[in-house]
Amino acid sequence: MDLSVDLNDKQLKAVKTTEGPVLVLAGAGSGKTRALTYRIAYLLNQGVDPYNILTLTFTNKAASDMKRKVKELIGKISTKMWMGTFHSVCVRIIGQNLEELGYEKGFVIYDQDESKALISDIILTFNLDTDKYDPKIVLNIINKAKMNMWNKRDLVNNFLKNEEGSQEYYKNIADIYIKYNEVLKENNAFDFNDLIAKTIELFDNNKEILEKYQSRFKYILIDEYQDTSPFQYKLASMLAKKHGNIFVVGDDYQSIYKFRGADMSNILNFNQDYPNCTTIKLEQNYRSKANIIEASNVLIAHNYQQFDKKAWTNKNSGEPLIICEAINEYSEADYVAEEIDNLVRFSGYNYNDIAILYRSNHQSRVLEEAFIRRRIPYHIVGGLGFYDRKEIKDIISYLKVAVNPQDTIAMKRIVNAPKRGIGAKTLDKLITHAQEYVPEFNLLSFAQEDNNLGLFDIMKDPSGVSGIGKATANKIKKFRRDLEDIITVKESRLSLPEQVDKILKVSGYQAMLELDGSETALNRLENLGEFLSLTENYYNKNQNRSLEDFVRDIKLLSDQDDINSSNQVKMMTVHSSKGLEYPIVFIVGLEEDNFPHYRSVKTGLLDEIEEERRLCYVAMTRAADRLFMSYARERQRYGETRSMAPSRFLDEIPVEYTLEKVHHRGL
């Protein structure tokens, strides 16, 4: 491994500065992943025990790519080295310390849909107006509270200070927050925010456990540091406190996840948190032609809250940026489709060399129509992914109940799949009965008595539940026996793929689709076949992984894990494009109130507009060879045709980097 050949001077410095805190400001396309992977390989070559290295990433894809590249550099990677997302690493820590947190083996992880379903149940239990207390909005508030580590009082005070709404409104949401945490605990479940928050709680309450992990992780490496949230920042700080060898890589120019809880001040203040840190700037761009880099440099220079750095490249200028003015969104979509046709037919590009980026998901519709007309193959990244399909969610819910029979959300999903004659109201009566004697919940300690009955327990004999007759009680008992059969499969000595296959059969779900025989049912059976293949692949990689591990791991997938390599144009939001690159990029819908988004414009706040500008910068720097940017003079919004003004970001790009504006009049 000849570092001087493979790395530039700044990358080499980042790799070899192994001791003490290091901040690497890595511009777009500057080879930050290369610096990270070479640093890991360098540490191992210097004799550092892989047991002492922790690498934290933001996507499973990033972690997999790093593992592959490190393996290429040094050969087999030791399983003693931890490398993964914040969430996956926290799952490992939690799994090793369940007893201290008061949880049992077989815990499950709730995704956003399952959390929303749980909140819907609680809103009904509290007899609150579901129009006023929309479960999605309530979940967003609760997520924000968890990411900022707020207690009940903090939630009320912070939202009253910064948002519209009455004190009563936020007090009720705070009560839902407490009850939500309580029911999660009863269900032996964590939501995504819990994975980090509970790890911090574990460390706060058990200094000897914290000391164990601090001693182990002598070298901590964190990718995309600008995207860390307050509690990710706290977790990293706790782990790095003993040895101080914390190496963070990021780009404040690409901080675009504030809505997910990211706090850009974490990277901006790193050298204040660690006064003796070494700061290294990676400014040479290896991805894009010079015109793209220079134009994006000028754009981002309009922001104030950022480090001083400037990307540069040895590449030639390349083609000028193309800016298209279309009469409406249909004309814009036709223009994009026409250009793609030309690029593929006459310029030697493939469809999978091309990405379409937009600010909001709804913008994909007219583009899809144009692509279908021209027979252009496409794939929507972050659309209805494999794991979002009904049949996949259903079978995962069966697996979750096999692992954790107290999971009421999974139970509600499968109770009538196949139909068993047990209505939603009946299940709600059982849940209410199960929760009736829950003791007062302590948010700090998550303390709970052991004598509470769960839904699964009550189903054994539901005759004492108010409002449930004998016939319904018998159906519930039968359902309970079916679940017992599924749990027996989980406890058997069958391999993981065999367990999943048998649960599909024992549950009656596979037979239900086979008896249906419709095209939809047959498609669902094909997807279940794909799920079995996925299970087999998972098992083949590590035959020691259990059904519990499998259920948890498939919950930790991100939008980018859905990106396929087939020859299709990729369509996605700019947020989903972060970390990706394509030879050709189209950025569509560059209009005021669209990009920048109207919510950011409406606030009038500098930091909101600056985040939108960073988002545009990210979109532009995905392009390697050519960049097309377009806007519409008119666009339908909420059923009305509105006149649109070009985005201010287009005005901020100097004319010397663009062609004279292209006008497209549509079909």
XYZ file of C-alpha atoms in Angstrom:
667
model
C 0.000 0.000 0.000
C 1.903 3.017 -1.346
C 0.155 6.008 0.230
C 2.192 8.629 -1.632
C 1.008 7.238 -4.983
C -2.657 6.847 -4.074
C -3.241 10.045 -2.058
C -2.626 13.753 -2.483
C -0.745 15.685 0.212
C -3.833 16.757 2.144
C -5.358 13.257 2.048
C -2.022 11.824 3.183
C -1.967 14.193 6.149
C -5.513 13.144 7.070
C -4.488 9.487 6.973
C -1.280 9.820 8.990
C -2.460 12.221 11.704
C -3.639 9.404 13.917
C -3.410 10.917 17.397
C -5.675 13.589 18.855
C -8.797 15.203 17.385
C -8.803 15.770 13.607
C -11.340 17.780 11.561
C -11.283 17.079 7.826
C -13.286 19.585 5.778
C -13.917 17.590 2.634
C -15.512 19.355 -0.326
C -17.749 17.563 -2.808
C -15.852 14.980 -4.864
C -12.631 15.526 -2.899
C -11.989 11.875 -2.041
C -13.111 11.878 1.606
C -14.118 8.205 1.466
C -10.667 7.377 0.136
C -9.073 9.272 3.033
C -11.318 7.472 5.541
C -10.701 3.980 4.197
C -6.946 4.520 3.822
C -6.841 5.847 7.380
C -8.479 2.656 8.669
C -6.051 0.546 6.633
C -3.117 2.659 7.865
C -4.134 2.229 11.516
C -4.339 -1.540 11.045
C -0.969 -1.639 9.269
C 0.520 0.342 12.164
C -0.490 -2.463 14.509
C -3.671 -0.989 15.975
C -5.977 -3.788 17.113
C -9.181 -3.737 14.986
C -11.024 -4.222 18.296
C -10.063 -0.620 19.148
C -11.472 1.033 15.996
C -15.025 2.363 15.654
C -16.225 3.861 12.350
C -19.617 5.578 12.242
C -21.416 6.249 8.945
C -24.867 7.493 7.964
C -25.960 4.763 5.548
C -25.500 1.016 5.345
C -24.310 1.539 1.766
C -21.470 3.799 2.947
C -20.426 1.252 5.588
C -20.502 -1.609 3.045
C -18.467 0.379 0.529
C -15.850 1.200 3.176
C -15.584 -2.399 4.318
C -15.107 -3.515 0.724
C -12.416 -0.884 0.041
C -10.518 -1.599 3.268
C -10.593 -5.301 2.397
C -9.158 -4.511 -1.048
C -6.312 -2.614 0.625
C -5.326 -5.022 3.395
C -7.165 -8.277 2.803
C -9.674 -9.827 5.186
C -11.204 -7.419 7.719
C -11.492 -8.571 11.311
C -15.015 -8.857 12.652
C -13.669 -7.275 15.836
C -13.709 -3.871 14.129
C -17.048 -2.098 14.431
C -18.139 -0.206 11.328
C -21.711 0.861 10.657
C -24.379 3.505 11.030
C -24.978 5.240 14.339
C -28.202 3.243 14.633
C -26.680 -0.159 13.874
C -23.807 0.403 16.316
C -26.273 1.450 19.012
C -28.334 -1.687 18.349
C -25.203 -3.737 19.124
C -24.541 -1.808 22.334
C -28.176 -2.081 23.424
C -28.242 -5.796 22.594
C -25.245 -6.341 24.872
C -26.860 -4.441 27.765
C -30.595 -5.160 27.623
C -30.906 -6.049 31.287
C -29.461 -2.718 32.429
C -32.051 -0.896 30.289
C -34.899 -3.008 31.624
C -35.635 -4.698 28.280
C -35.891 -8.353 27.374
C -34.309 -10.417 24.644
C -36.252 -10.262 21.392
C -36.721 -6.484 21.302
C -37.959 -4.979 18.031
C -37.494 -1.659 16.240
C -40.468 0.398 15.072
C -40.247 2.286 11.792
C -42.089 5.573 11.215
C -45.306 3.866 10.051
C -45.421 1.656 13.123
C -44.701 4.594 15.428
C -47.463 6.571 13.732
C -49.897 3.673 14.182
C -49.037 3.506 17.879
C -49.578 7.250 18.277
C -52.942 6.950 16.489
C -53.995 4.379 19.098
C -52.921 6.657 21.945
C -54.765 9.653 20.478
C -57.952 7.563 20.364
C -57.349 6.323 23.927
C -57.054 9.947 25.082
C -60.298 10.840 23.223
C -58.535 13.618 21.322
C -59.693 15.049 17.984
C -57.700 13.256 15.256
C -58.074 16.254 12.936
C -56.458 18.555 15.485
C -53.937 15.948 16.659
C -52.794 14.519 13.354
C -50.646 11.409 14.120
C -48.010 12.375 11.555
C -47.603 15.878 13.026
C -47.597 14.524 16.584
C -44.907 11.983 15.625
C -42.774 14.741 14.078
C -43.002 16.717 17.325
C -42.110 13.653 19.385
C -39.177 12.861 17.079
C -37.870 16.397 17.508
C -38.241 16.127 21.290
C -36.308 12.851 21.349
C -33.551 14.100 19.031
C -33.022 17.101 21.305
C -33.299 14.972 24.471
C -36.229 17.034 25.798
C -38.386 15.945 28.695
C -42.114 16.718 28.907
C -41.600 20.290 30.147
C -38.926 21.007 27.517
C -41.271 19.856 24.750
C -44.024 22.240 25.817
C -41.724 25.223 26.410
C -39.723 24.870 23.181
C -42.717 24.461 20.924
C -44.650 27.277 22.587
C -41.648 29.537 22.033
C -40.951 28.617 18.408
C -44.179 27.314 16.885
C -47.852 28.203 16.587
C -50.230 26.447 18.963
C -51.773 26.712 22.407
C -50.331 25.544 25.706
C -53.130 22.973 25.993
C -52.239 21.578 22.545
C -48.580 20.987 23.412
C -49.399 19.727 26.919
C -51.608 17.056 25.353
C -48.835 16.130 22.928
C -46.426 15.939 25.874
C -48.846 13.489 27.540
C -48.927 11.468 24.303
C -45.107 11.565 24.343
C -45.017 10.027 27.823
C -47.631 7.390 26.977
C -45.885 6.589 23.688
C -42.620 5.848 25.502
C -44.518 3.779 28.036
C -46.204 1.605 25.410
C -42.947 1.167 23.502
C -41.470 -0.222 26.700
C -44.453 -2.525 27.235
C -44.036 -3.812 23.677
C -40.305 -4.409 24.241
C -39.740 -2.041 21.329
C -37.536 0.900 20.405
C -38.130 3.540 17.783
C -35.201 4.829 15.724
C -34.533 7.782 17.990
C -34.533 5.489 21.029
C -31.600 3.557 19.645
C -29.285 6.496 20.267
C -31.166 8.085 23.180
C -31.263 4.787 25.097
C -27.554 4.224 24.490
C -26.853 7.653 25.989
C -29.186 6.820 28.891
C -27.285 3.552 29.404
C -23.967 5.417 29.554
C -25.329 8.178 31.810
C -26.677 5.689 34.335
C -23.877 3.098 34.191
C -20.427 4.677 34.312
C -18.680 1.309 34.304
C -20.399 0.376 31.015
C -19.413 3.721 29.506
C -15.840 3.140 30.687
C -15.817 -0.272 28.979
C -16.714 1.184 25.575
C -14.465 4.232 26.042
C -11.532 1.913 26.761
C -12.344 -0.260 23.782
C -12.757 2.457 21.130
C -9.358 4.158 21.128
C -9.852 5.447 17.571
C -13.226 6.853 16.510
C -13.890 7.866 12.897
C -17.118 9.646 11.886
C -18.265 10.261 8.325
C -20.631 13.118 7.289
C -20.114 14.899 10.604
C -22.124 17.911 9.429
C -25.231 15.706 9.547
C -24.939 14.698 13.205
C -27.824 15.530 15.537
C -27.443 16.781 19.136
C -27.654 13.280 20.568
C -25.327 11.765 17.954
C -22.893 14.524 18.879
C -23.296 13.695 22.571
C -22.816 9.965 21.985
C -19.608 10.555 19.998
C -18.316 12.971 22.645
C -18.945 10.468 25.429
C -17.128 7.669 23.624
C -14.154 9.852 22.605
C -13.595 11.482 25.998
C -11.006 9.026 27.334
C -8.552 8.820 24.407
C -9.465 11.937 22.428
C -8.646 10.288 19.090
C -11.759 11.457 17.261
C -11.467 11.882 13.498
C -14.430 13.565 11.801
C -14.973 14.159 8.091
C -17.623 16.470 6.719
C -18.565 19.456 4.615
C -20.580 22.309 6.069
C -21.476 23.266 2.462
C -23.449 20.007 2.291
C -25.379 20.251 5.565
C -28.951 19.653 4.327
C -30.660 17.525 6.967
C -31.831 20.065 9.535
C -35.371 18.680 9.157
C -34.044 15.312 10.392
C -32.407 16.907 13.410
C -28.923 17.598 11.996
C -27.136 20.469 13.720
C -24.482 22.136 11.536
C -22.977 23.824 14.603
C -21.473 20.424 15.511
C -18.958 20.749 12.670
C -18.650 24.551 12.823
C -17.753 24.384 16.530
C -15.553 21.274 16.430
C -12.322 23.232 16.885
C -13.873 24.941 19.925
C -14.949 21.614 21.433
C -11.446 20.253 20.761
C -9.068 23.286 20.915
C -6.008 21.165 20.083
C -7.560 19.712 16.932
C -5.822 19.498 13.567
C -7.901 20.961 10.703
C -7.297 19.676 7.181
C -9.082 20.952 4.058
C -9.643 18.627 1.091
C -10.423 21.081 -1.711
C -9.316 19.310 -4.888
C -12.387 17.960 -6.687
C -11.857 14.725 -8.636
C -15.454 14.409 -9.848
C -16.655 17.402 -11.839
C -15.579 19.474 -14.802
C -14.331 22.990 -13.979
C -17.450 24.859 -15.128
C -19.610 22.909 -12.689
C -17.170 23.489 -9.827
C -16.732 27.207 -10.479
C -20.475 27.796 -10.807
C -21.228 25.919 -7.566
C -18.404 27.784 -5.771
C -19.960 31.137 -6.674
C -23.409 29.945 -5.621
C -22.349 28.734 -2.163
C -20.258 31.848 -1.543
C -23.560 33.698 -0.993
C -23.881 31.891 2.364
C -22.393 33.433 5.507
C -22.456 30.637 8.119
C -19.641 28.405 6.864
C -15.916 27.707 6.749
C -13.732 29.428 4.179
C -12.758 26.917 1.494
C -12.876 26.703 -2.291
C -13.040 23.648 -4.514
C -10.727 23.371 -7.530
C -9.889 20.771 -10.167
C -7.268 19.825 -12.736
C -10.041 18.833 -15.162
C -10.950 20.920 -18.197
C -13.846 23.379 -18.276
C -16.235 20.968 -19.970
C -19.572 21.979 -21.462
C -21.319 25.095 -20.137
C -24.287 24.602 -17.811
C -27.607 24.545 -19.658
C -30.481 26.579 -18.199
C -33.896 25.943 -19.733
C -36.998 28.076 -19.401
C -40.160 26.053 -20.064
C -43.705 27.373 -20.375
C -45.059 24.886 -17.794
C -44.156 21.684 -15.964
C -45.282 19.509 -18.906
C -43.050 21.446 -21.274
C -40.179 21.087 -18.783
C -40.693 17.322 -18.539
C -40.799 16.989 -22.325
C -37.573 18.997 -22.585
C -35.817 16.687 -20.092
C -37.055 13.561 -21.903
C -35.951 14.969 -25.268
C -32.459 15.792 -23.980
C -32.097 12.312 -22.447
C -33.056 10.788 -25.792
C -30.364 12.843 -27.515
C -27.708 12.054 -24.898
C -28.300 8.308 -25.177
C -28.682 8.205 -28.970
C -25.944 10.585 -30.047
C -23.514 11.197 -27.152
C -22.727 7.675 -26.005
C -24.318 7.863 -22.546
C -26.390 5.117 -20.955
C -29.635 5.715 -19.096
C -27.975 4.856 -15.779
C -25.476 7.689 -16.334
C -28.316 10.158 -15.824
C -30.052 11.451 -12.690
C -33.080 13.750 -12.360
C -33.142 15.723 -9.107
C -36.116 17.618 -7.720
C -36.939 19.426 -4.482
C -40.119 17.476 -3.657
C -41.368 13.971 -4.480
C -44.605 15.116 -6.134
C -42.589 16.586 -9.024
C -41.856 13.106 -10.374
C -45.359 12.553 -11.805
C -45.151 14.682 -14.976
C -41.605 13.439 -15.581
C -42.804 9.842 -15.385
C -45.535 10.576 -17.934
C -42.998 12.075 -20.338
C -40.628 9.109 -19.882
C -43.405 6.588 -20.473
C -44.372 8.355 -23.723
C -40.771 8.189 -24.957
C -40.150 4.713 -23.525
C -37.320 5.929 -21.314
C -36.671 3.418 -18.492
C -36.500 4.992 -15.030
C -36.255 4.126 -11.361
C -37.565 6.333 -8.545
C -35.150 6.244 -5.614
C -36.925 6.490 -2.284
C -40.313 5.828 -3.856
C -42.365 2.804 -2.855
C -39.412 0.595 -2.042
C -39.396 -3.163 -1.666
C -39.756 -2.973 2.109
C -42.736 -0.596 1.831
C -44.924 -3.067 -0.055
C -47.907 -4.442 1.820
C -46.954 -8.107 1.615
C -43.389 -7.405 2.791
C -44.620 -5.328 5.720
C -47.093 -8.123 6.537
C -44.520 -10.911 6.613
C -42.076 -8.767 8.585
C -44.878 -8.186 11.123
C -45.337 -11.959 11.447
C -41.597 -12.331 12.035
C -41.696 -9.531 14.605
C -44.499 -11.247 16.534
C -42.529 -14.510 16.425
C -39.605 -12.662 18.006
C -41.666 -10.484 20.344
C -45.297 -11.554 21.032
C -45.914 -8.297 22.956
C -45.596 -6.175 19.786
C -49.144 -4.791 19.532
C -48.482 -2.786 16.350
C -47.292 -5.866 14.451
C -50.201 -7.814 15.942
C -52.739 -5.292 14.650
C -51.260 -5.498 11.171
C -51.531 -9.289 10.854
C -54.715 -10.024 12.784
C -56.775 -10.117 9.575
C -54.107 -11.146 7.092
C -55.552 -13.662 6.338
C -59.030 -12.712 7.560
C -59.908 -14.106 10.976
C -63.093 -12.180 11.764
C -61.461 -10.095 14.469
C -62.254 -6.427 13.905
C -60.046 -3.445 14.694
C -62.479 -2.345 17.428
C -62.199 -5.744 19.086
C -58.427 -5.507 19.115
C -58.639 -1.967 20.504
C -60.772 -3.308 23.390
C -58.101 -5.891 24.145
C -55.347 -3.249 24.011
C -57.302 -0.879 26.259
C -57.891 -3.699 28.724
C -54.183 -4.543 28.657
C -53.233 -0.939 29.364
C -55.875 -0.295 32.015
C -53.671 -1.027 35.010
C -50.346 0.289 33.720
C -48.560 2.114 36.601
C -47.379 5.706 36.321
C -44.533 5.923 33.837
C -41.177 7.474 34.744
C -39.576 9.077 31.668
C -36.119 9.154 33.230
C -35.888 5.610 34.511
C -38.424 3.882 32.240
C -39.336 1.896 35.342
C -42.185 -0.577 35.016
C -43.651 -3.253 37.259
C -43.521 -6.825 36.035
C -47.174 -7.695 36.735
C -48.729 -5.910 33.725
C -50.540 -8.063 31.225
C -49.776 -7.611 27.551
C -52.090 -8.091 24.579
C -50.676 -11.551 23.881
C -51.372 -12.604 27.494
C -54.975 -11.371 27.465
C -55.707 -13.177 24.177
C -55.313 -16.499 25.991
C -58.630 -15.886 27.745
C -60.429 -12.760 26.501
C -63.785 -13.677 28.022
C -63.333 -11.143 30.824
C -62.870 -8.211 28.452
C -65.862 -5.891 28.342
C -67.780 -5.942 25.057
C -66.340 -9.206 23.696
C -68.817 -12.039 23.207
C -68.238 -15.786 23.240
C -67.946 -16.206 19.444
C -65.419 -13.401 19.152
C -63.512 -14.711 22.172
C -63.146 -18.092 20.431
C -61.741 -16.404 17.307
C -59.230 -14.548 19.460
C -58.178 -17.788 21.188
C -57.713 -19.430 17.775
C -55.545 -16.494 16.663
C -53.479 -16.864 19.822
C -52.928 -20.577 19.059
C -51.821 -19.661 15.521
C -49.297 -17.247 16.998
C -48.061 -19.909 19.401
C -47.373 -22.141 16.388
C -45.368 -19.315 14.793
C -43.381 -18.765 17.994
C -42.635 -22.496 18.058
C -41.120 -22.187 14.578
C -38.895 -19.358 15.804
C -37.698 -21.505 18.713
C -36.992 -24.516 16.486
C -33.581 -25.672 15.279
C -34.414 -24.814 11.664
C -32.082 -22.466 9.784
C -33.142 -18.837 9.377
C -34.400 -19.238 5.756
C -36.302 -22.382 6.780
C -37.897 -20.535 9.699
C -39.074 -17.670 7.490
C -40.408 -20.077 4.864
C -42.298 -22.093 7.484
C -43.775 -18.977 9.126
C -45.096 -17.945 5.701
C -46.890 -21.290 5.503
C -47.992 -21.672 9.143
C -49.443 -18.161 9.195
C -51.734 -18.966 6.275
C -50.503 -15.881 4.449
C -48.972 -17.733 1.520
C -52.063 -19.948 1.128
C -54.285 -16.832 1.173
C -52.456 -15.393 -1.847
C -52.355 -18.742 -3.671
C -56.116 -19.173 -3.243
C -56.742 -15.606 -4.424
C -55.012 -16.264 -7.739
C -55.424 -12.678 -8.989
C -52.608 -10.861 -10.784
C -52.069 -8.693 -7.694
C -51.843 -11.785 -5.471
C -49.412 -13.470 -7.871
C -47.216 -10.337 -7.891
C -47.236 -10.392 -4.103
C -46.209 -14.049 -4.102
C -43.295 -13.135 -6.381
C -42.248 -10.425 -3.942
C -42.426 -12.920 -1.083
C -40.218 -15.221 -3.141
C -37.751 -12.352 -3.463
C -37.955 -11.860 0.306
C -37.017 -15.516 0.819
C -34.045 -15.023 -1.529
C -33.014 -11.993 0.495
C -33.243 -14.075 3.680
C -31.053 -16.755 2.115
C -28.429 -14.184 1.102
C -28.453 -12.675 4.601
C -28.027 -16.110 6.167
C -25.207 -17.110 3.816
C -23.163 -14.065 4.849
C -23.297 -15.043 8.523
C -24.971 -18.254 9.602
C -24.785 -17.284 13.268
C -27.360 -14.512 12.813
C -30.763 -15.321 14.288
C -34.314 -14.381 13.325
C -34.097 -11.602 15.931
C -30.984 -10.182 14.241
C -32.642 -10.410 10.823
C -35.797 -8.573 11.915
C -33.742 -5.753 13.426
C -31.272 -5.443 10.563
C -33.903 -5.047 7.840
C -35.257 -2.079 9.802
C -31.963 -0.231 9.438
C -32.061 0.247 5.678
C -32.011 3.729 4.055
C -33.304 5.216 0.798
C -29.920 4.762 -0.874
C -29.969 1.023 -0.150
C -32.812 0.937 -2.689
C -30.631 2.229 -5.552
C -30.189 -0.420 -8.234
C -27.542 -0.617 -10.939
C -29.824 -1.437 -13.881
C -29.801 0.706 -17.018
C -32.467 3.182 -15.945
C -32.562 6.932 -15.411
C -32.498 7.580 -11.655
C -35.095 10.010 -10.291
C -34.890 11.305 -6.726
C -35.159 14.240 -4.384
C -32.001 16.265 -3.857
C -31.917 15.034 -0.246
C -31.777 11.428 -1.499
C -28.928 12.261 -3.897
C -26.460 13.191 -1.153
C -23.257 11.170 -1.541
C -24.063 10.034 -5.089
C -22.630 11.135 -8.428
C -23.650 10.836 -12.073
C -22.092 11.918 -15.375
C -25.298 13.796 -16.297
C -27.583 15.607 -13.844
C -30.846 17.461 -14.478
C -32.123 19.743 -11.706
C -35.783 20.575 -12.385
C -38.309 22.960 -10.851
C -35.868 25.775 -10.049
C -38.495 28.372 -9.201
C -39.092 30.628 -6.225
C -41.383 28.931 -3.670
C -40.398 25.583 -5.154
C -36.599 25.627 -4.908
C -36.032 27.436 -2.540
C -39.060 25.845 -0.923
C -41.946 28.125 -0.004
C -41.717 27.179 3.687
C -38.149 28.485 3.822
C -39.044 31.650 1.889
C -42.060 32.253 4.134
C -39.972 32.297 7.330
C -37.677 35.008 5.996
C -34.901 33.501 8.127
C -31.343 33.611 6.796
C -30.452 30.102 7.971
C -33.509 28.624 6.202
C -32.531 30.149 2.840
C -28.903 29.165 3.392
C -29.931 25.529 3.883
C -31.883 25.690 0.611
C -28.799 27.124 -1.106
C -26.690 24.284 0.312
C -29.276 21.902 -1.085
C -28.869 23.468 -4.533
C -25.077 23.213 -4.138
C -25.406 19.500 -3.350
C -27.586 19.019 -6.440
C -25.108 20.803 -8.716
C -22.067 18.934 -7.407
C -23.620 15.512 -8.126
C -22.794 16.137 -11.802
C -19.463 15.000 -13.245
C -19.720 15.904 -16.960
C -22.818 17.935 -17.701
C -25.418 19.855 -15.716
C -28.885 20.874 -16.908
C -31.057 23.224 -14.815
C -34.651 24.114 -15.656
C -37.678 26.052 -14.466
C -41.264 26.598 -15.589
C -43.003 29.937 -16.129
C -46.282 28.397 -15.000
C -46.985 25.473 -12.714
C -50.129 23.891 -11.338
C -50.270 24.160 -7.572
C -53.233 22.794 -5.598
C -55.401 22.678 -8.711
C -54.606 26.238 -9.840
C -52.237 27.474 -12.529
C -49.722 29.872 -10.994
C -47.116 32.128 -12.531
C -43.654 31.227 -11.281
C -40.469 33.275 -11.019
C -37.039 31.750 -11.700
C -35.174 30.669 -8.558
C -32.822 33.218 -7.035
C -30.170 30.506 -7.210
C -30.153 30.727 -11.011
C -29.460 34.454 -10.766
C -26.479 33.706 -8.518
C -24.738 31.601 -11.184
C -22.468 33.801 -13.368
C -23.366 33.851 -17.063
C -19.813 32.897 -18.082
C -20.489 29.322 -16.917
C -23.801 28.914 -18.777
C -25.096 28.855 -22.322
C -27.596 31.456 -23.438
C -30.907 30.414 -21.934
C -32.767 27.628 -23.768
C -36.513 28.143 -24.269
C -38.831 25.155 -24.576
C -42.455 25.561 -25.593
C -43.553 22.018 -24.949
C -45.691 19.523 -26.806
